[in-house]
CSV table of N, CA and C in Angstrom, one decimal:
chain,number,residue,atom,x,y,z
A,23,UNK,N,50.2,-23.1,14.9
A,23,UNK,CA,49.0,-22.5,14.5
A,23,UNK,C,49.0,-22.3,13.0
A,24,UNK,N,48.2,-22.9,12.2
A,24,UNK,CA,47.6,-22.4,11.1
A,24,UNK,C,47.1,-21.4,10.9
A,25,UNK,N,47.2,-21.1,9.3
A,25,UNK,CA,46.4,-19.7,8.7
A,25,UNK,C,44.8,-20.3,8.7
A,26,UNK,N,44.1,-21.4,9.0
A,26,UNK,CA,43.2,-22.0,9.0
A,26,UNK,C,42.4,-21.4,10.5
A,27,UNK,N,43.4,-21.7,11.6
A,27,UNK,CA,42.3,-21.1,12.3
A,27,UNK,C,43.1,-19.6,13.2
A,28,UNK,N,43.6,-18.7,12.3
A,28,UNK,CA,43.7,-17.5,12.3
A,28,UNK,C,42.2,-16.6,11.4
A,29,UNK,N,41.8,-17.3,10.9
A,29,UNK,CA,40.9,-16.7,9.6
A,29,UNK,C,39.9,-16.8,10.2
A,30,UNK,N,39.2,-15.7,10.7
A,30,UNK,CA,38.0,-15.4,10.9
A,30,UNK,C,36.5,-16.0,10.3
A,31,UNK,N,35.9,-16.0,10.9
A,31,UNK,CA,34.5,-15.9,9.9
A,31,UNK,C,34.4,-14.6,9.7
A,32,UNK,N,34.0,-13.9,8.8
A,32,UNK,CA,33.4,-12.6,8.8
A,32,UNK,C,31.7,-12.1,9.7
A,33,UNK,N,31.7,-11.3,10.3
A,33,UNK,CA,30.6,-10.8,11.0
A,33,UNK,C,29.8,-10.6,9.6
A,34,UNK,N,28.2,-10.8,10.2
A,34,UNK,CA,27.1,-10.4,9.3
A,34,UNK,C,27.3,-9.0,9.6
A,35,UNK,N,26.7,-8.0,8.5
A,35,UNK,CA,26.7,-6.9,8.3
A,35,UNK,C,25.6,-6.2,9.0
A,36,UNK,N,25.2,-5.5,9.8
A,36,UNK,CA,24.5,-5.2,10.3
A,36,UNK,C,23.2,-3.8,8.9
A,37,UNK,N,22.5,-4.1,9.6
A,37,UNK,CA,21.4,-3.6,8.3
A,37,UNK,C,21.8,-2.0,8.4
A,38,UNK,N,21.8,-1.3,7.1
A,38,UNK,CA,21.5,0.2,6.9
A,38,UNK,C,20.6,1.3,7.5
A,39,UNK,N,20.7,2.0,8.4
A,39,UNK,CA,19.7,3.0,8.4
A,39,UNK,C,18.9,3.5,6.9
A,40,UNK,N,18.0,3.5,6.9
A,40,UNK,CA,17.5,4.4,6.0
A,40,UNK,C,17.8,5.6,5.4
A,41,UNK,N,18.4,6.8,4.8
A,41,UNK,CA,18.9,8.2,5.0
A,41,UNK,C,17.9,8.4,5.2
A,42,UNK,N,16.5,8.5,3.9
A,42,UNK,CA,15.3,9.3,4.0
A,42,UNK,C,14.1,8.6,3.9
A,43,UNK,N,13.0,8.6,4.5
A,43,UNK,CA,12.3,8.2,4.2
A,43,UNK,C,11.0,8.8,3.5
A,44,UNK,N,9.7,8.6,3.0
A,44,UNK,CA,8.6,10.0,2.8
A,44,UNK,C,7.1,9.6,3.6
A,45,UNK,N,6.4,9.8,3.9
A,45,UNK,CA,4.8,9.9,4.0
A,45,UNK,C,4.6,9.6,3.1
A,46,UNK,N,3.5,8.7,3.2
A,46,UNK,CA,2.3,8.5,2.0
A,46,UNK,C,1.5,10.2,1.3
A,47,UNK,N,1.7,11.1,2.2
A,47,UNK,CA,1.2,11.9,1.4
A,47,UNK,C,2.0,12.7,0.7
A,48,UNK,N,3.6,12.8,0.9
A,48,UNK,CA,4.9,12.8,0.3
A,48,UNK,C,5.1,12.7,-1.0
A,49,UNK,N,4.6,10.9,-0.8
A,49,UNK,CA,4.7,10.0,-1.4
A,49,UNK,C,3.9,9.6,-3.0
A,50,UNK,N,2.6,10.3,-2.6
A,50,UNK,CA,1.6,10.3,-3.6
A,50,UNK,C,1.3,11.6,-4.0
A,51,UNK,N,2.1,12.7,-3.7
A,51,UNK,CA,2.9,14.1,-4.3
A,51,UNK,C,3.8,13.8,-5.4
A,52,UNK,N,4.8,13.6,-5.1
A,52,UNK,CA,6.1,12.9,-5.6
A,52,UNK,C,5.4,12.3,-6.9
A,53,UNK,N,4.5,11.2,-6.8
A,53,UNK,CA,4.7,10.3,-7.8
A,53,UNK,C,3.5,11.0,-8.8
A,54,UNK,N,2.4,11.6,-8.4
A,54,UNK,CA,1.5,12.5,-9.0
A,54,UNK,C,1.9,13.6,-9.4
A,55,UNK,N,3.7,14.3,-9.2
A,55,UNK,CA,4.4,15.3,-10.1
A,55,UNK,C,5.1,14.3,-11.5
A,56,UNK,N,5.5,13.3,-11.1
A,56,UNK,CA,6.4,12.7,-11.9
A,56,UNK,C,5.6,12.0,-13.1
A,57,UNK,N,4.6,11.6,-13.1
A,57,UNK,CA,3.3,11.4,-13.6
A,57,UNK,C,3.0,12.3,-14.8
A,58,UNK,N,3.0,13.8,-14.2
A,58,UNK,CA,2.5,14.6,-15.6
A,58,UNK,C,4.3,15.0,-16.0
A,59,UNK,N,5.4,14.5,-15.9
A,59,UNK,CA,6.4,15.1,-16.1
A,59,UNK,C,6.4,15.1,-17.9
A,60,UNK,N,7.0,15.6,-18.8
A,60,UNK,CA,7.4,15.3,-20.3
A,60,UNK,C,8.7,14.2,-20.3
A,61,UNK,N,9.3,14.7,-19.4
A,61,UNK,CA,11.2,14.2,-19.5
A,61,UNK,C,10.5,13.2,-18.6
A,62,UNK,N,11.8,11.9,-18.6
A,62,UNK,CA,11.8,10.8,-18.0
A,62,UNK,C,12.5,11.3,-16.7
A,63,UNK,N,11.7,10.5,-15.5
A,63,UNK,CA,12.2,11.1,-14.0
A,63,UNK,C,12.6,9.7,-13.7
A,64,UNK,N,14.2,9.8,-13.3
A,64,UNK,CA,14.7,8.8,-12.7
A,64,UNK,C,14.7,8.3,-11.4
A,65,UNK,N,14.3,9.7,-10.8
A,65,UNK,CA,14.1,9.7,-8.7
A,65,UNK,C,13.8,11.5,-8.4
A,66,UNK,N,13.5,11.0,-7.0
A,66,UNK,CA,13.7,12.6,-6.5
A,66,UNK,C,14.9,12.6,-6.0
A,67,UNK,N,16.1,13.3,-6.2
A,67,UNK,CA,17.1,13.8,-5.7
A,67,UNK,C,17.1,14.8,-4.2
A,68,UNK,N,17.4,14.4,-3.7
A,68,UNK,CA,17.6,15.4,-2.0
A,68,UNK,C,18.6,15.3,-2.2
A,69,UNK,N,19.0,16.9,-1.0
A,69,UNK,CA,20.2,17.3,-1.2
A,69,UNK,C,20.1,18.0,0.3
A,70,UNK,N,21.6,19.1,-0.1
A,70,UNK,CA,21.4,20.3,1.4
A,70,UNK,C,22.7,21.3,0.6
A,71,UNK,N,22.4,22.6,0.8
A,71,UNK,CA,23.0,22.9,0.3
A,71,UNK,C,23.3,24.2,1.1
A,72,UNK,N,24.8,25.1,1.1
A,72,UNK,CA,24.8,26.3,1.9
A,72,UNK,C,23.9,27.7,1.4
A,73,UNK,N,23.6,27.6,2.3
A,73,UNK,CA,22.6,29.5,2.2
A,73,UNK,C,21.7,29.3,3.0
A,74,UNK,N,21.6,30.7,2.6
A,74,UNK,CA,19.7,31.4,3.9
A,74,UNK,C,20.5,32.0,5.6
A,75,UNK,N,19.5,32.4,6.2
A,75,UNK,CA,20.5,33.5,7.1
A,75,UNK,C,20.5,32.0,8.6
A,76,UNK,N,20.4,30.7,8.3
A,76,UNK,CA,20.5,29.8,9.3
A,76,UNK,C,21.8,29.0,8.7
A,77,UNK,N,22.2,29.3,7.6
A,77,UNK,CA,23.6,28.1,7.2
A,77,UNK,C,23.5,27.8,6.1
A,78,UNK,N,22.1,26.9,6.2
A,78,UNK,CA,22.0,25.5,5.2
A,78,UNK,C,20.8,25.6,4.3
A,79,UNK,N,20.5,24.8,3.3
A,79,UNK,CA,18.7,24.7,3.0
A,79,UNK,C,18.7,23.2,2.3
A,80,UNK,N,17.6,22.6,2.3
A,80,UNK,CA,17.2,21.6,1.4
A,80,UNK,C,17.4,21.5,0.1
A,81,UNK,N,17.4,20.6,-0.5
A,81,UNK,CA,17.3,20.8,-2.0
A,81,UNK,C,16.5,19.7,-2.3
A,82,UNK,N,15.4,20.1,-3.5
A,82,UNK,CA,14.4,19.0,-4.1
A,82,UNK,C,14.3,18.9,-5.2
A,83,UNK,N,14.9,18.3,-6.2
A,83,UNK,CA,15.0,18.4,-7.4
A,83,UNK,C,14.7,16.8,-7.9
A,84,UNK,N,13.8,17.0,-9.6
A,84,UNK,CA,13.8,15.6,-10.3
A,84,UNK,C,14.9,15.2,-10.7
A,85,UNK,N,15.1,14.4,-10.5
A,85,UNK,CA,16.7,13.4,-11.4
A,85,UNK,C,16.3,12.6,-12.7
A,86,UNK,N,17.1,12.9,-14.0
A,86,UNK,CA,16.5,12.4,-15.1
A,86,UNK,C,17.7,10.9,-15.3
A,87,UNK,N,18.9,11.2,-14.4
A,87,UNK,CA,19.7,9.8,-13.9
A,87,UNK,C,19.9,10.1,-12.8
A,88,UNK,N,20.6,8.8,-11.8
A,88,UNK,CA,21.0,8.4,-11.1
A,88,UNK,C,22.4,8.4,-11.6
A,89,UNK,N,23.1,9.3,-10.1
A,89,UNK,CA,24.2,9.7,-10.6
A,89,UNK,C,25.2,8.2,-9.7
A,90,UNK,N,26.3,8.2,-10.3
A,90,UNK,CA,27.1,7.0,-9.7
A,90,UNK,C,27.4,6.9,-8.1
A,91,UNK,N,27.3,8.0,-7.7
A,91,UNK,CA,27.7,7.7,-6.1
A,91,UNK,C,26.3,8.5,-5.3
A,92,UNK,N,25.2,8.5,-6.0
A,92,UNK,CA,24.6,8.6,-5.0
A,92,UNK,C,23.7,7.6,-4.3
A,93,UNK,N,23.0,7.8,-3.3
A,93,UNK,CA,22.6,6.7,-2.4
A,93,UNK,C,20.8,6.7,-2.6
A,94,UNK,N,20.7,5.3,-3.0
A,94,UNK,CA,19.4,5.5,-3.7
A,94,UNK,C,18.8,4.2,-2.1
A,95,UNK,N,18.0,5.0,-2.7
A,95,UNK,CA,16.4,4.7,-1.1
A,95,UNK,C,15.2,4.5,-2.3
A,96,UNK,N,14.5,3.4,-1.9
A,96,UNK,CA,13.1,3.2,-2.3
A,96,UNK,C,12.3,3.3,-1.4
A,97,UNK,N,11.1,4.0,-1.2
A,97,UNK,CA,10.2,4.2,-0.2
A,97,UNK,C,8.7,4.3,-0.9
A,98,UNK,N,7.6,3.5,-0.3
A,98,UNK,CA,6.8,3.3,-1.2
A,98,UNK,C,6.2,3.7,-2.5
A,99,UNK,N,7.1,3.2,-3.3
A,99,UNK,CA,7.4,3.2,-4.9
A,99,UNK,C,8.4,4.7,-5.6
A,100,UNK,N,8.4,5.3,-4.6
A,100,UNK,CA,9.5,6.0,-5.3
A,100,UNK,C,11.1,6.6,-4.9
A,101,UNK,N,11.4,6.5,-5.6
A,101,UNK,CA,12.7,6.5,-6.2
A,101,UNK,C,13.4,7.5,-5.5
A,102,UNK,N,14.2,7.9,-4.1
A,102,UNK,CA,14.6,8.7,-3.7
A,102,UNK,C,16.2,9.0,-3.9
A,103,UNK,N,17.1,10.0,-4.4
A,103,UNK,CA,18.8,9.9,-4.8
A,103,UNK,C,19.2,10.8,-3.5
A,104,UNK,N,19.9,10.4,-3.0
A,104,UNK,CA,20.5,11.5,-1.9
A,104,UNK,C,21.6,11.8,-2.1
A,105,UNK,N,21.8,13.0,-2.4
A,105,UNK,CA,23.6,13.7,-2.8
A,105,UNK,C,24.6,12.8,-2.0
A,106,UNK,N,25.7,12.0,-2.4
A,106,UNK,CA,26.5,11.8,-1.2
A,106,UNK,C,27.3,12.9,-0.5
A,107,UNK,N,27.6,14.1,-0.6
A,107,UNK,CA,28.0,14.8,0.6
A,107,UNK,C,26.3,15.2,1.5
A,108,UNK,N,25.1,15.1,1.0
A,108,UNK,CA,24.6,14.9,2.2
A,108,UNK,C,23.8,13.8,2.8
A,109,UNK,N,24.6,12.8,2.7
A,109,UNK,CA,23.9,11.6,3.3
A,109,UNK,C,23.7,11.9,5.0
A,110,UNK,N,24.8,12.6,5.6
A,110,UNK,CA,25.2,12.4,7.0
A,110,UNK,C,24.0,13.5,7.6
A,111,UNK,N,24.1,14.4,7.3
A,111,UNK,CA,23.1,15.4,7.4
A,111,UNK,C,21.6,15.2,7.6
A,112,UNK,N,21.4,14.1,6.3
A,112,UNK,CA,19.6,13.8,6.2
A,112,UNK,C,19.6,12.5,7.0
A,113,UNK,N,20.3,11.7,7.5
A,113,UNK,CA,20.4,10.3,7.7
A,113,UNK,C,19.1,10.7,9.1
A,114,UNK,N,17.7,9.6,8.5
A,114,UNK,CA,17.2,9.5,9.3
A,114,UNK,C,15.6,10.1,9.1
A,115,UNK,N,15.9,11.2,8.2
A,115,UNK,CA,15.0,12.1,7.3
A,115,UNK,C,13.9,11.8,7.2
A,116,UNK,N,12.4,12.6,7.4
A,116,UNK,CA,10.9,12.3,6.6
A,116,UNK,C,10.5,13.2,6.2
A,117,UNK,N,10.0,13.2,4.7
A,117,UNK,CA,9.9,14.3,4.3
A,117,UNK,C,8.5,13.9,4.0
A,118,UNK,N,7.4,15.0,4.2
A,118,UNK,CA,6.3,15.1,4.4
A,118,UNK,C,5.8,16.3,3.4
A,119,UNK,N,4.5,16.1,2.8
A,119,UNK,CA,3.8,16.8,1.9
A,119,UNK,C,2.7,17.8,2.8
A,120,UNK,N,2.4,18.5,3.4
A,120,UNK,CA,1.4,19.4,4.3
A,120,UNK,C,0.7,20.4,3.0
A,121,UNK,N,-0.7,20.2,3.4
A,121,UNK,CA,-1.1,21.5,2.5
A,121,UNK,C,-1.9,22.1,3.7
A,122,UNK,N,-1.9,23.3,3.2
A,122,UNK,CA,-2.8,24.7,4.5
A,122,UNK,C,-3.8,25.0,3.9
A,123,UNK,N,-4.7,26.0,4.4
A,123,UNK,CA,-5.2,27.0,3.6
A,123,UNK,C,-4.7,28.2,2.5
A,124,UNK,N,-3.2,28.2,3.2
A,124,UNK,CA,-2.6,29.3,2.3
A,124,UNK,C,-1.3,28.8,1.6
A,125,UNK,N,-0.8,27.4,1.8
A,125,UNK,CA,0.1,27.2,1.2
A,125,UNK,C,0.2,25.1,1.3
A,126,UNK,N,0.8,24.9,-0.2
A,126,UNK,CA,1.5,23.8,0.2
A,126,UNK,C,2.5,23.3,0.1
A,127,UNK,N,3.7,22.2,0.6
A,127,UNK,CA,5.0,22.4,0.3
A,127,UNK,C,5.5,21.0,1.6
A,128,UNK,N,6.5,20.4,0.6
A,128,UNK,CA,7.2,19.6,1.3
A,128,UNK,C,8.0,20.0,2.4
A,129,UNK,N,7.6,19.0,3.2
A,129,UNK,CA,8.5,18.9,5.2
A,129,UNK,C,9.1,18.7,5.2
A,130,UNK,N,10.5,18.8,5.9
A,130,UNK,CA,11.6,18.1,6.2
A,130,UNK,C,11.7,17.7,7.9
A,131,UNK,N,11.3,16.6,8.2
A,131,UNK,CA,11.4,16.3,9.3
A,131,UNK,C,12.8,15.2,9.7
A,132,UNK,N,13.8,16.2,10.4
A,132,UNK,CA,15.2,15.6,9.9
A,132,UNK,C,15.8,16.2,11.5
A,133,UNK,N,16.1,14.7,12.6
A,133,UNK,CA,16.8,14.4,13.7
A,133,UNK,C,18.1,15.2,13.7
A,134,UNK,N,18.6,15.7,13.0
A,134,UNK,CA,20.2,16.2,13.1
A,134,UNK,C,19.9,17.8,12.4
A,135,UNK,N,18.7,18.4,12.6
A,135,UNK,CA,18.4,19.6,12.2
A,135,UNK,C,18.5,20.4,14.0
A,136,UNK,N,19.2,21.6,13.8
A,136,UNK,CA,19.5,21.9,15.1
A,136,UNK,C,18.8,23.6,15.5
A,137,UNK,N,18.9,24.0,14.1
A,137,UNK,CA,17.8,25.6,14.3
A,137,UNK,C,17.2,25.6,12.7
A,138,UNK,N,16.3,26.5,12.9
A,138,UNK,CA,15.6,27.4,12.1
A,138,UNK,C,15.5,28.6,11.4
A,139,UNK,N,15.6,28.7,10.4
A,139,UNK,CA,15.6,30.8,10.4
A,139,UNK,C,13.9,30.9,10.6
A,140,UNK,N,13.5,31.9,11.3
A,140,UNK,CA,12.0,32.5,11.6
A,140,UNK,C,11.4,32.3,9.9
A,141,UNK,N,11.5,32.6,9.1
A,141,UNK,CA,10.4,32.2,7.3
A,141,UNK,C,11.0,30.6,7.4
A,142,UNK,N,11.7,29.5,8.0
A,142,UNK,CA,11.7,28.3,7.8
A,142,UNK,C,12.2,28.3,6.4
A,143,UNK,N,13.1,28.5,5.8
A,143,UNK,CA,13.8,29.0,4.3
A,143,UNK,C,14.9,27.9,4.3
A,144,UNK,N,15.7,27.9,5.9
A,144,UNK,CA,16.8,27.4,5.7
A,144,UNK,C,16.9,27.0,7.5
A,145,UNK,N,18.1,25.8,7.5
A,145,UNK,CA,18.5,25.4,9.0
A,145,UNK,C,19.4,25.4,9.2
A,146,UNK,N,20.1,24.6,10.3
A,146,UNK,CA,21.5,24.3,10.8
A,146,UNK,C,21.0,23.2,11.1
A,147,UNK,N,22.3,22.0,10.5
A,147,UNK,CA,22.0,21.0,10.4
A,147,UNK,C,23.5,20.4,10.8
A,148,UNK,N,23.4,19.5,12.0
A,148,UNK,CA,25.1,19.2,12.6
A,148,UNK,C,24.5,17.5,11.8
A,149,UNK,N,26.0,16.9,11.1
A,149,UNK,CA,26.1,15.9,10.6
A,149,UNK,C,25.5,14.7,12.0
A,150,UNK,N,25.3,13.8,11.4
A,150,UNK,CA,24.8,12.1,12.0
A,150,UNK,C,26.0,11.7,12.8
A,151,UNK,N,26.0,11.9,13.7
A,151,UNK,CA,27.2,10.5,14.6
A,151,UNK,C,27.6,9.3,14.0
A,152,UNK,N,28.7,8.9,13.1
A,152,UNK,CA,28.8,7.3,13.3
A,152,UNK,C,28.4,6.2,14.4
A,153,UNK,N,27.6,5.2,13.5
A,153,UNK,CA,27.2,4.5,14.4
A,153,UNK,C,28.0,3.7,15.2
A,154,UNK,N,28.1,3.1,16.9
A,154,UNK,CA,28.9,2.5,17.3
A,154,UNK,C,29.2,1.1,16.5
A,155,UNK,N,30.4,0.4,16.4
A,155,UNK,CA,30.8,-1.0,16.2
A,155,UNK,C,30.5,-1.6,16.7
């Protein structure tokens, strides 16, 4: 037997979930803040971070860079950075723009969100399952 036909072909890579994705009305939020910004916006950064009386909370901040290990998403035309410790958390994520009569404010519509606190401030969020091989 040769090292010739020990040697595999390599499997094609199977495609990426998405972490996050946004709404068009998200979407045309997002780019209509970044629009009047002064400073140069590099993306919208998401995040998750500990606090609030449920655990966890969101985080939505402009990014003026793109940091080296985070995981960048384009979704129609903008520039989304997802913290890498919370990739596993949001994997799957839509974040949505809702306005009311009395308020308006980005959604997090996120599969691996498990409770609520009653003001919606903050969640419990159990990480993404690896996907099977």
């Amino acid at each position: 037997m040769t090292l010739e036909t020990l040697s595999a072909t390599p499997r094609p890579r199977r495609p990426r979930p998405q972490v996050v994705s946004l709404t068009p009305a998200a979407a045309d939020r997002v780019r209509e803040i970044i629009a009047r910004s002064e400073a140069p916006i590099a993306g919208l950064r998401v995040g998750v971070k500990n606090g609030g009386c449920a655990g966890q909370e969101y985080v939505l901040e402009y990014a003026e860079a793109i940091g080296p290990l985070d995981e960048v998403v384009t979704d129609q035309g903008v520039t989304i950075l997802v913290e890498p410790s919370a990739v596993l958390f949001l994997l799957g994520t839509v974040v949505d723009y809702e306005v009311t009569r009395l308020s308006s404010k980005f959604v997090f519509r996120n599969p691996n969100q498990t409770d609520a606190c009653g003001c919606g401030e903050s969640v419990t969020i159990q990480p993404a399952a690896a996907p099977d091989a």
